[in-house]
Coordinates of C-alpha atoms and ligand atoms in Angstrom, one line a residue:
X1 CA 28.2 83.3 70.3
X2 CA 29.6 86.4 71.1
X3 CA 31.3 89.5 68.6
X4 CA 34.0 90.8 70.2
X5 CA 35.7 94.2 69.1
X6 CA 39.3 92.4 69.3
X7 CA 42.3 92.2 66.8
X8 CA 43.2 88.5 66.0
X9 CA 46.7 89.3 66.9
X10 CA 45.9 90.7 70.4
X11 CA 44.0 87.1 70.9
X12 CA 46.9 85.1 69.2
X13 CA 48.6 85.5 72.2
X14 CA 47.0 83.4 74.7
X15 CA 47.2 80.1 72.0
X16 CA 44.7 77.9 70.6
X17 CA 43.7 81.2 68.6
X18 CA 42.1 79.6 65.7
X19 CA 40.5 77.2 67.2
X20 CA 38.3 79.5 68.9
X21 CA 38.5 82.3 66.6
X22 CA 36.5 82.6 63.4
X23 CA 37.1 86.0 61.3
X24 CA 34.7 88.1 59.8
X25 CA 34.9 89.7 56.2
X26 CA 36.4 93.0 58.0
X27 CA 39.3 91.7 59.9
X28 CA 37.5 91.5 63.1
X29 CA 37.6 88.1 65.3
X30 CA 34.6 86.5 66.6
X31 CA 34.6 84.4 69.5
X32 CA 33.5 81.2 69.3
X33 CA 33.3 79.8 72.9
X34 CA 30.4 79.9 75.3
X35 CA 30.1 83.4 77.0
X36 CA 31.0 82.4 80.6
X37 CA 34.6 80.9 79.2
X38 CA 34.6 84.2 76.6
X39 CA 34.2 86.3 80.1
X40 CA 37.5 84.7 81.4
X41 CA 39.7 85.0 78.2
X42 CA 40.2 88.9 78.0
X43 CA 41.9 89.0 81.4
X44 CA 43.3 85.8 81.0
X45 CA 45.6 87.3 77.1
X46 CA 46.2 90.5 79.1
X47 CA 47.8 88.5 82.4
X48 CA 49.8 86.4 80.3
X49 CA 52.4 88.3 78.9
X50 CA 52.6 89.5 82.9
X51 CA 53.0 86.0 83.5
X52 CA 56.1 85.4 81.2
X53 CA 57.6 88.6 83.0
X54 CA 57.3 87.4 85.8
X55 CA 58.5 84.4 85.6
X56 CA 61.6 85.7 84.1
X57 CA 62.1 87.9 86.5
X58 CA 61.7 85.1 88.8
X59 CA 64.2 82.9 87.1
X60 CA 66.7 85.5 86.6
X61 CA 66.6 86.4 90.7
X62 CA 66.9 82.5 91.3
X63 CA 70.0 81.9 89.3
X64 CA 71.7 85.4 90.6
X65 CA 71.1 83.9 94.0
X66 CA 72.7 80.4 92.7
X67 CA 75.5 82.2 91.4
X68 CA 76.3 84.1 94.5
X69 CA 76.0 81.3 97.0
X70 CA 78.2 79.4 95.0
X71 CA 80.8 82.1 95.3
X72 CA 80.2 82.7 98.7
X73 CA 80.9 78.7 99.5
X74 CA 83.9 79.2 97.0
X75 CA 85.4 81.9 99.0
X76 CA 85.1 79.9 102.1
X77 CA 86.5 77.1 100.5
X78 CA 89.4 78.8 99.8
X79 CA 89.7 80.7 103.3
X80 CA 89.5 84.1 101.5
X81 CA 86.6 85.5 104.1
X82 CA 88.4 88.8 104.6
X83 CA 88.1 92.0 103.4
X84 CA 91.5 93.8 102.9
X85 CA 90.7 97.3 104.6
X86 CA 87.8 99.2 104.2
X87 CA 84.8 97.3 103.3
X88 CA 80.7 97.4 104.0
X89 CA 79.1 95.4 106.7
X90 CA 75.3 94.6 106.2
X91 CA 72.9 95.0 108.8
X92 CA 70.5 92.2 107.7
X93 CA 67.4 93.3 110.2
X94 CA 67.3 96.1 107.6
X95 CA 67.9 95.3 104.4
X96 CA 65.4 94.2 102.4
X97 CA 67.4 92.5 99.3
X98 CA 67.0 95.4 96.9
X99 CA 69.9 94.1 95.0
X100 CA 71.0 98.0 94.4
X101 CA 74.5 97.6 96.3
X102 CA 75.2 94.4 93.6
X103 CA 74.4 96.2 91.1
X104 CA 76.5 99.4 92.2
X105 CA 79.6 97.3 93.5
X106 CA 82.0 97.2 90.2
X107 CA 84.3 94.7 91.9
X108 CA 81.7 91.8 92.3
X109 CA 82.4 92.0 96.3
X110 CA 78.0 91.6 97.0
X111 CA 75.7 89.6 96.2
X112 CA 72.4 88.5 97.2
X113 CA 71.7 84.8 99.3
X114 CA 68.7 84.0 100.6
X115 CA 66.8 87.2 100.2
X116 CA 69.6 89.9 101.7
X117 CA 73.1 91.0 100.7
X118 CA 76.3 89.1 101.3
X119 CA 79.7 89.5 100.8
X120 CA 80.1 86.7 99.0
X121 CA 83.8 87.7 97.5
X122 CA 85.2 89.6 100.3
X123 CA 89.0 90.2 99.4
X124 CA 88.6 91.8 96.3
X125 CA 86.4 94.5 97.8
X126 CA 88.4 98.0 97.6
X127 CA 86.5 100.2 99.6
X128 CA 85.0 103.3 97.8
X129 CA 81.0 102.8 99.5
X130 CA 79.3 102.6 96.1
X131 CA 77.1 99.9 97.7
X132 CA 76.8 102.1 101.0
X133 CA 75.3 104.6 99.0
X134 CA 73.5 102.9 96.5
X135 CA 71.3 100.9 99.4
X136 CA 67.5 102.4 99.5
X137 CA 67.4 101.3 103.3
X138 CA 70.9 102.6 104.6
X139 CA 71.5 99.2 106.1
X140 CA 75.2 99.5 104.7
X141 CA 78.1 101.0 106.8
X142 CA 81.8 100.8 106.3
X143 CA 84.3 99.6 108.5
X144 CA 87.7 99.1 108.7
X145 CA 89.0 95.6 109.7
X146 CA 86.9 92.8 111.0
X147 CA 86.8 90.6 114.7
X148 CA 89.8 88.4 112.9
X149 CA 91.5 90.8 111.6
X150 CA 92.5 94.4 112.7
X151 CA 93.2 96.9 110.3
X152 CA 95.9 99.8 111.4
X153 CA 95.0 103.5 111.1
X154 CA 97.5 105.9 111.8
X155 CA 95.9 109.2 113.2
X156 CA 96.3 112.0 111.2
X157 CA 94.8 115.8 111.8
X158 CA 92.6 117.7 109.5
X159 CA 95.8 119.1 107.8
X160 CA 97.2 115.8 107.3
X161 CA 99.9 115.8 110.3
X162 CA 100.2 113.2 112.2
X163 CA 100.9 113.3 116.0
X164 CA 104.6 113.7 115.0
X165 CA 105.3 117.1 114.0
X166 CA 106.5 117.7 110.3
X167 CA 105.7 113.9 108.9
X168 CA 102.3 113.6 107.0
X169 CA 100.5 111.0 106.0
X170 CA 97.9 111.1 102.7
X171 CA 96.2 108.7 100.9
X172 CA 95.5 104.8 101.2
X173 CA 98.2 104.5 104.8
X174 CA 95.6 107.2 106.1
X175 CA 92.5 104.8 105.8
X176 CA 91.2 107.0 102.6
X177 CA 91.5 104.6 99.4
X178 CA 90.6 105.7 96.1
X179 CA 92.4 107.2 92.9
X180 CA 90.5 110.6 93.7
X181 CA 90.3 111.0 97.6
X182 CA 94.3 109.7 97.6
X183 CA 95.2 112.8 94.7
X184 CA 93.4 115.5 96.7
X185 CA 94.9 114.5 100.1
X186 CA 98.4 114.5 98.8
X187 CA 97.4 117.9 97.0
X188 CA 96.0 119.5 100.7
X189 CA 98.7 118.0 102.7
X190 CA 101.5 120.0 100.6
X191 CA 99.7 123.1 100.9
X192 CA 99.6 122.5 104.8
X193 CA 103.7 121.7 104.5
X194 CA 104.2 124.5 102.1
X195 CA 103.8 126.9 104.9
X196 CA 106.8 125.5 106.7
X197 CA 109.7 126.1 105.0
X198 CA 113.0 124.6 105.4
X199 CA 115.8 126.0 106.9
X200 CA 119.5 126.3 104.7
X201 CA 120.6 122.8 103.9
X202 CA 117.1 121.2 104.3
X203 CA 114.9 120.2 101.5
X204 CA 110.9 121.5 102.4
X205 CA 109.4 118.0 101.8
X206 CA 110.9 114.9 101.3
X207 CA 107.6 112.8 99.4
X208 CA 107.7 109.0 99.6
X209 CA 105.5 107.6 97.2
X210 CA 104.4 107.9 93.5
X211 CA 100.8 106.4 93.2
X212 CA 97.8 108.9 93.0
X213 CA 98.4 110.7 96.3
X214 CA 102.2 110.9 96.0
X215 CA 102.3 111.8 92.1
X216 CA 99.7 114.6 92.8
X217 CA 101.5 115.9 96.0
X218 CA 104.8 116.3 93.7
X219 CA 102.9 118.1 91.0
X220 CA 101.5 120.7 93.8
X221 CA 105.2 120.8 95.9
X222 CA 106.3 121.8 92.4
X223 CA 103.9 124.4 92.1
X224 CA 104.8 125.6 95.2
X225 CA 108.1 126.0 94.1
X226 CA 108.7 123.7 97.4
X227 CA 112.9 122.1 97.1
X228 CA 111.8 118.8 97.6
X229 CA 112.4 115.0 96.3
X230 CA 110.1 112.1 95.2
X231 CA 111.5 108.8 96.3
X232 CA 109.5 105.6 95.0
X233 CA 111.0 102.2 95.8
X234 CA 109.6 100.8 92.3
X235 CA 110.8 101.5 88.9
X236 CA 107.5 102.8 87.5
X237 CA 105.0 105.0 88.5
X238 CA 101.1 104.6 89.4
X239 CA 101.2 102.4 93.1
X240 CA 98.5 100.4 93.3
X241 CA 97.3 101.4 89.4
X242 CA 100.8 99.8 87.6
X243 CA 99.3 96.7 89.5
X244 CA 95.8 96.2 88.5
X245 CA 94.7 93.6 85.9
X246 CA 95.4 94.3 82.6
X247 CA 92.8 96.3 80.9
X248 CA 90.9 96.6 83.8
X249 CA 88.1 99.4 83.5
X250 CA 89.0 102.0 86.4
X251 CA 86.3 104.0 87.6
X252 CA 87.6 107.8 88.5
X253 CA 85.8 110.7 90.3
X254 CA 86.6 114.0 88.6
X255 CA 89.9 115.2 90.7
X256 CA 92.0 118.8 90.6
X257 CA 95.4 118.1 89.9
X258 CA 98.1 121.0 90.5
X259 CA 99.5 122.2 87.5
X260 CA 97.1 120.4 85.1
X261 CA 93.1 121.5 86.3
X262 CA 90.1 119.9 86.5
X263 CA 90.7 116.0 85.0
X264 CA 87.3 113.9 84.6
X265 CA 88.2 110.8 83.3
X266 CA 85.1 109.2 84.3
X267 CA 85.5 105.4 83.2
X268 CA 89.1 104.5 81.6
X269 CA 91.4 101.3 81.4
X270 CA 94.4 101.0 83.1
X271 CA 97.0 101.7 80.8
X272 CA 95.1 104.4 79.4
X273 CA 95.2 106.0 82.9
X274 CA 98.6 105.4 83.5
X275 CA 99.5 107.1 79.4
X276 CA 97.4 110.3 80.6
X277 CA 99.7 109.9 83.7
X278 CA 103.1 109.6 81.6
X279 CA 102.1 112.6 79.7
X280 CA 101.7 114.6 82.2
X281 CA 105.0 113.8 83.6
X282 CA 106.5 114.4 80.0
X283 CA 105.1 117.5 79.6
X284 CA 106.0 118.9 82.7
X285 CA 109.2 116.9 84.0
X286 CA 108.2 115.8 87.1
X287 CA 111.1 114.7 89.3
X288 CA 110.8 111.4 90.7
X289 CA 113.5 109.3 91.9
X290 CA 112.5 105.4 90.7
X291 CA 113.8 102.3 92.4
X292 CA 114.2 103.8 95.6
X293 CA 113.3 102.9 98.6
X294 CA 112.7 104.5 102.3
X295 CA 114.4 102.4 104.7
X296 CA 114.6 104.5 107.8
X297 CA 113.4 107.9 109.3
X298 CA 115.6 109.6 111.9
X299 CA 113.8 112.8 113.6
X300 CA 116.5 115.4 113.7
X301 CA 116.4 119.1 115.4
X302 CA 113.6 120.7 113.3
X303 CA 113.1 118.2 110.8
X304 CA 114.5 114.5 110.1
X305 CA 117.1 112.5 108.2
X306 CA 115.4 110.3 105.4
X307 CA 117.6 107.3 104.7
X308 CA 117.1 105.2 101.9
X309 CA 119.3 102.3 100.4
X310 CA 121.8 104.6 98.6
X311 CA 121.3 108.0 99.8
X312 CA 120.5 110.2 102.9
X313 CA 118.3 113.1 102.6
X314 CA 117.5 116.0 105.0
X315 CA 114.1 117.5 105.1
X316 CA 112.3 119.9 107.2
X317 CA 109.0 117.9 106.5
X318 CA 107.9 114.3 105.3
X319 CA 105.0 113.3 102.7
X320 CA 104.1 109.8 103.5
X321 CA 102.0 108.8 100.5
X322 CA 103.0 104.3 100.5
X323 CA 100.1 103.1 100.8
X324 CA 99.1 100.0 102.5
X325 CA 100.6 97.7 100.2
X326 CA 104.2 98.1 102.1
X327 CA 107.0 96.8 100.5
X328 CA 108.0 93.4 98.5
X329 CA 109.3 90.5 101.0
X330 CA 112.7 89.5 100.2
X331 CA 114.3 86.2 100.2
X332 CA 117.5 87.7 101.8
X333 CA 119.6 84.8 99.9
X334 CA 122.7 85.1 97.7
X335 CA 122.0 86.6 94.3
X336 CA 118.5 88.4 94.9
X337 CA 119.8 91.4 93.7
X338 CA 120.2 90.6 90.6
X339 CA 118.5 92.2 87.6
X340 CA 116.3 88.8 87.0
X341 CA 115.2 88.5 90.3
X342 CA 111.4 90.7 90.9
X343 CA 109.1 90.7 92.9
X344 CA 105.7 91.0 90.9
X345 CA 104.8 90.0 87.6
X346 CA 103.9 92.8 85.0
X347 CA 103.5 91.1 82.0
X348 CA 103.8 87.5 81.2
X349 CA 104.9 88.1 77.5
X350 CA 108.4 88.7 78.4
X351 CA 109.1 85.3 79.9
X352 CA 108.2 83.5 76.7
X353 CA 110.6 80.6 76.3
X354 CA 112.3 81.4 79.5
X355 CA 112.9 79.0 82.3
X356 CA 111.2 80.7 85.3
X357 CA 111.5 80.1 89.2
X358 CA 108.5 81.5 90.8
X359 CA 108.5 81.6 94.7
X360 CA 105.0 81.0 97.1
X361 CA 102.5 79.6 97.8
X362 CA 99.5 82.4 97.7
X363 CA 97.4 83.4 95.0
X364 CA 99.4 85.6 93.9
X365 CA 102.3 83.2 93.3
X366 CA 100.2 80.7 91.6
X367 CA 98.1 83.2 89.1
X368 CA 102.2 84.5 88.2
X369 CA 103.1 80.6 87.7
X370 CA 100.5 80.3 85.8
X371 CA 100.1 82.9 83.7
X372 CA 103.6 82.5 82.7
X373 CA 103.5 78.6 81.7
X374 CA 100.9 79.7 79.6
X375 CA 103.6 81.3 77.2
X376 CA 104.9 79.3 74.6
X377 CA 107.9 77.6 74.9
X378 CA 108.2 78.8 79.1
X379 CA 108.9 76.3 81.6
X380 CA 107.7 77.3 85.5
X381 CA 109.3 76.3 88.7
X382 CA 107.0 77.0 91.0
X383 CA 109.4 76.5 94.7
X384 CA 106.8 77.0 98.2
X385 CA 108.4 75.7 101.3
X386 CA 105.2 74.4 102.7
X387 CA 103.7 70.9 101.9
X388 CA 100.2 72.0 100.3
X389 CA 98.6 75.6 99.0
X390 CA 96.7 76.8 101.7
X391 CA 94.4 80.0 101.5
X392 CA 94.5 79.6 97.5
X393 CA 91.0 79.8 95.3
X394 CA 89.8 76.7 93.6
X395 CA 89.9 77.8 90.7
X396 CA 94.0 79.0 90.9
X397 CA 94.1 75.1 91.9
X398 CA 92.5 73.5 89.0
X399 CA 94.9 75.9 86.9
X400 CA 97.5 74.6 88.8
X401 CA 97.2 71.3 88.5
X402 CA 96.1 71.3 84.6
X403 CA 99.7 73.8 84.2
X404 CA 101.5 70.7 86.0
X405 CA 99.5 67.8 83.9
X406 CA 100.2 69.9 80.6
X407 CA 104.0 69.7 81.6
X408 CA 104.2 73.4 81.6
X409 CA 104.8 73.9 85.1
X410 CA 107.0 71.7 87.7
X411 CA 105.9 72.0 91.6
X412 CA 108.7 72.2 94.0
X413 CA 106.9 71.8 97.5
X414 CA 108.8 72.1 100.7
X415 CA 111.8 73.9 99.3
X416 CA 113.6 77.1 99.9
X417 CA 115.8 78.9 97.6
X418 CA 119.6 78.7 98.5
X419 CA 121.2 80.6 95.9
X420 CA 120.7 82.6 92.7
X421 CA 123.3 83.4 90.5
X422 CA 123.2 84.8 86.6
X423 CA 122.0 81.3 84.8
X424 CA 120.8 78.5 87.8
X425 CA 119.1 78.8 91.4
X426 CA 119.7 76.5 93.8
X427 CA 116.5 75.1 95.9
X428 CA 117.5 73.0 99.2
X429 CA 114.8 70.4 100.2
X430 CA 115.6 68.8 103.5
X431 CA 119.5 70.2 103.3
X432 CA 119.7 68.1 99.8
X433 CA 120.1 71.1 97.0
X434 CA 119.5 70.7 94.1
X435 CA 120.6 73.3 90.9
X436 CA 118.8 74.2 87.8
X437 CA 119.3 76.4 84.8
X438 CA 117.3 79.3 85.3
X439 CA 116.2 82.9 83.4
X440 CA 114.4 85.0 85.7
X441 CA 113.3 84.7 89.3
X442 CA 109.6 86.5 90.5
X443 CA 109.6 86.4 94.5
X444 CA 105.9 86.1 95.8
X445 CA 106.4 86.0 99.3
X446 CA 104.1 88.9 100.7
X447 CA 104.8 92.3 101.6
X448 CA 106.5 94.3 104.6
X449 CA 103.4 96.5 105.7
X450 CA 104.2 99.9 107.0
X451 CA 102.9 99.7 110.1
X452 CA 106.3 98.9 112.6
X453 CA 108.2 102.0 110.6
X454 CA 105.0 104.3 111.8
X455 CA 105.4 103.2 115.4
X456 CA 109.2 102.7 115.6
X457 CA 109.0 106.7 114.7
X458 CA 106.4 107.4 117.0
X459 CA 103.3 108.1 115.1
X460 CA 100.0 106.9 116.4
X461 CA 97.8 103.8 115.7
X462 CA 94.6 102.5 115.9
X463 CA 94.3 99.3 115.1
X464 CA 90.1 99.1 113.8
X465 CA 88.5 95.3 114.4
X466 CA 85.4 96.4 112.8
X467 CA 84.8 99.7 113.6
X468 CA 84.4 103.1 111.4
Ligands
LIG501 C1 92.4 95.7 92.4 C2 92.1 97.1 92.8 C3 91.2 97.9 92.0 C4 91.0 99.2 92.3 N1 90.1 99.9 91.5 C5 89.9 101.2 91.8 C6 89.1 102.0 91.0 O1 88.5 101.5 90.0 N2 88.9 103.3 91.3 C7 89.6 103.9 92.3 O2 89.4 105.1 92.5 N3 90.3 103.2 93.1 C8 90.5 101.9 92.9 N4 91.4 101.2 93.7 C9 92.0 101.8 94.9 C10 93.2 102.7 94.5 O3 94.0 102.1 93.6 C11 94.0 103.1 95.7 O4 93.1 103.6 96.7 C12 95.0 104.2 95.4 O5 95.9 103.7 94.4 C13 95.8 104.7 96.7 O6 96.7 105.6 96.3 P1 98.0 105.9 97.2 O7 98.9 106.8 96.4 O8 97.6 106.3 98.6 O9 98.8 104.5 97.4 P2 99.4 103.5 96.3 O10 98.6 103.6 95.0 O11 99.4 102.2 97.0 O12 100.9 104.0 96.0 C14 101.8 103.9 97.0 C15 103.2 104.0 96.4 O13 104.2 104.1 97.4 C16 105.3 103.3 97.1 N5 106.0 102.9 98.3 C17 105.5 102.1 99.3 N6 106.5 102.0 100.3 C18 107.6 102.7 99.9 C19 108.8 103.0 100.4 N7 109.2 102.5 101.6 N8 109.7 103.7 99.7 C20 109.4 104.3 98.5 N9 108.2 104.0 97.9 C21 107.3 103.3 98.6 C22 104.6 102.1 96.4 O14 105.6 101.4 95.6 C23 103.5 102.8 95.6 O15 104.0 103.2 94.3 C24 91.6 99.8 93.5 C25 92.5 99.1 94.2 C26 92.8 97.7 93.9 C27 93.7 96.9 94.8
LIG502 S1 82.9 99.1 99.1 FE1 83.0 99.2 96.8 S2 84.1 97.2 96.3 FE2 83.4 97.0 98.4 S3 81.4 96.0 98.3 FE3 81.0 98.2 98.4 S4 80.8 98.9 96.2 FE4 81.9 96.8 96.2

């Protein structure tokens, strides 16, 4: 027998301790086994604990790996295999599955299958290169646009010009997405414009646009003491921002906005982003003209005519600050301009116990059908003019169908709306209508991107398959 110098609790660990263990008057434990099998059984309670580690470790890689495959078969499933702009394509001979670019992706866009990273949910990536950055092996570049589908990139110079004189471009249209990069462009490109003033009659800058770039472009034409107007086609302000989920968590980049300083708001919701917004509006009035949109751009001598649904304005210079989100497809039917007819859904809560027609057959339609027969007492017609939901995510499917078994919901496939007036909508299936008593109307059909207005006025296009 041998006296080892060991704490019974150190030896506890690999089992069986007191059937081998015998303790002496002190507290120490002597070992009881023959000395070869006592030789083994110090390495054996130190490897161990290594052993449950590792195994963990092991486990928790496994079902990660599960996980994202089973996204990534989801997506393709569901035909949502494309990135929306500006995403990360992996070269696989280099990367060596780190995992980092997961873990820095906030959206959910990577993941790792089979030992290398994937985009397993490609459409909700937004672009800003945390995984590019994050990857130990550089095996991550960004791109814009894939083989299937091209992305278009108007060119725009240093100073935020594009090829046609006096009409810039800032932000998300310009290929630069992000909160931050979209508020400093629009900041730089007035202080380009602001050294071309207008002539008598002319306004310096006419700004079209009130998300981050537009918003922070108005803040510096106003303190540039620049004559200039704001037009945004929706009745709030934020672009892209009004429209994430609720309570999503944004992630900001410290940013200089003009009249205001140095903001670092590091990690904030949504609505709290868009108060701090509001205030700052509030506190210093900043002019901008909601709910209206740009239709049409004619190039005049030295400057152009900007024409919009109600109004004609004449600058010496243009801010185009849209986006790539373009504008709301409209049914063009009887009755859409009604005040019940919109064309996304901001908050479900106000349709309670309302009798909704919802118009579509994307995701987007479905998740506003949904979300709104989920309010008590609401009844959803949800009107597509196709036979079945293509291009829609299983999930928004099994919603559907439980919505429609739960008789919250009623499906109107191949139909097309006719008519809306103040308390029905007509739907026509096959040139048979049929009318129903109706609340509110949210269209769903898809956007008009800005891409024809760009080259109708002669501004310059690369379309990127792929490419940086
Ligand atoms: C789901 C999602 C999550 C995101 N999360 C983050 C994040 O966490 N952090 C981050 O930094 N970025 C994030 N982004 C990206 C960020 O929101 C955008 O890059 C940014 O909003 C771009 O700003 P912008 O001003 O260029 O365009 P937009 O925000 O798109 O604003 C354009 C504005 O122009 C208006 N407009 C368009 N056409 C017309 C017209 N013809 N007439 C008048 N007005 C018009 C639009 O209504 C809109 O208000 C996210 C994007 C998405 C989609
Ligand atoms: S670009 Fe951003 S959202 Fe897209 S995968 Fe990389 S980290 Fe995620």
């Amino acid at each position: 027998m041998r006296d080892w110098n060991l704490t019974a609790t150190s030896l506890k660990k690999v089992g069986h301790a007191r059937r081998i263990l015998s303790f002496a008057a002190d507290g120490r434990a002597i070992c009881r086994l023959p000395p070869a099998m006592s030789e083994l059984l110090l390495p054996l309670a130190y490897m161990a604990p290594l052993a449950v580690v590792l195994l963990l470790y092991v486990y928790r890689w496994r079902t990660r790996e599960a996980r994202a495959a089973a996204t990534l078969r989801r997506a393709v499933k569901s035909g949502l295999t494309e990135p929306p702009s500006l995403h990360p394509v992996i070269n696989l001979d280099i990367c060596v599955g780190s995992g980092a670019c997961t873990r820095a992706c906030p959206e959910g866009t990577l993941g790792i299958v089979q030992g290398k990273a994937h985009m397993v949910n490609p459409t909700v990536c937004i672009g800003h290169g945390a995984c590019a950055a994050a990857c130990p092996v550089e095996a991550i570049k960004l791109v814009f646009g894939t083989e299937r589908r091209g992305v278009d990139i108007p060119h725009v110079k240093p100073n935020f010009e594009t090829n046609v004189a006096g009409i810039y471009i800032a932000g998300e249209l310009g290929g630069m997405g992000l909160i931050r990069n979209a508020a400093e462009q629009g900041r730089q490109a007035i202080e380009s414009i602001a050294h071309n003033r207008a002539q008598q009659g002319q306004l310096d800058v006419v700004i079209v646009g009130a998300g981050p770039a537009g918003f922070s472009a108005t803040l510096a034409a106003m303190q540039h003491k620049l004559r200039f107007v704001t037009l945004e086609q929706e009745n709030s302000m934020g672009g892209c921002v009004y429209h994430y989920p609720r309570n999503k968590i944004v992630a900001t980049h410290p940013v200089t906005l003009p009249l205001v300083g140095k903001v670092r708001l590091g990690e904030i919701t949504k609505e709290n982003l868009l108060a701090f917004w509001q205030g700052i509006i509030g506190k210093v009035s900043v002019p901008i003209t909601f709910g209206e949109r740009l239709d049409a751009i004619v190039p005049v001598d030295r400057g152009f005519v900007v024409k919009t649904e109600r109004n004609e304005y004449h600058c010496r210079s243009l801010l185009l600050a849209i986006g790539r989100r373009g504008s709301p497809r409209k049914l063009g039917v009887p009755g859409e301009e009604l005040p019940k007819v919109v064309y996304r859904l901001i908050d479900p809560e106000q349709y309670r116990g309302k009798r909704v027609l919802v118009v579509g057959g994307g995701n987007a339609a479905i998740e506003t059908a949904i979300a709104i027969a989920a309010e008590p007492g609401s009844h959803v017609t949800l009107s597509y003019r196709n036979e079945a939901f293509n291009r829609v995510t299983e999930r928004n499917r099994e919603l559907l169908k439980e919505a429609e078994g739960a008789g919250q919901l009623t499906l109107a496939l191949c139909t097309t709306v006719k008519l809306i007036d103040e308390r029905q909508v007509v739907l026509d299936r096959d040139g048979k209508a049929t009318a129903m008593d109706n609340d509110a109307v949210i269209v769903c059909v898809g956007g008009v991107l800005p891409t024809p207005m760009l080259k109708k006025i002669g501004i310059a296009v690369e379309t990127k398959f792929g490419t940086a």
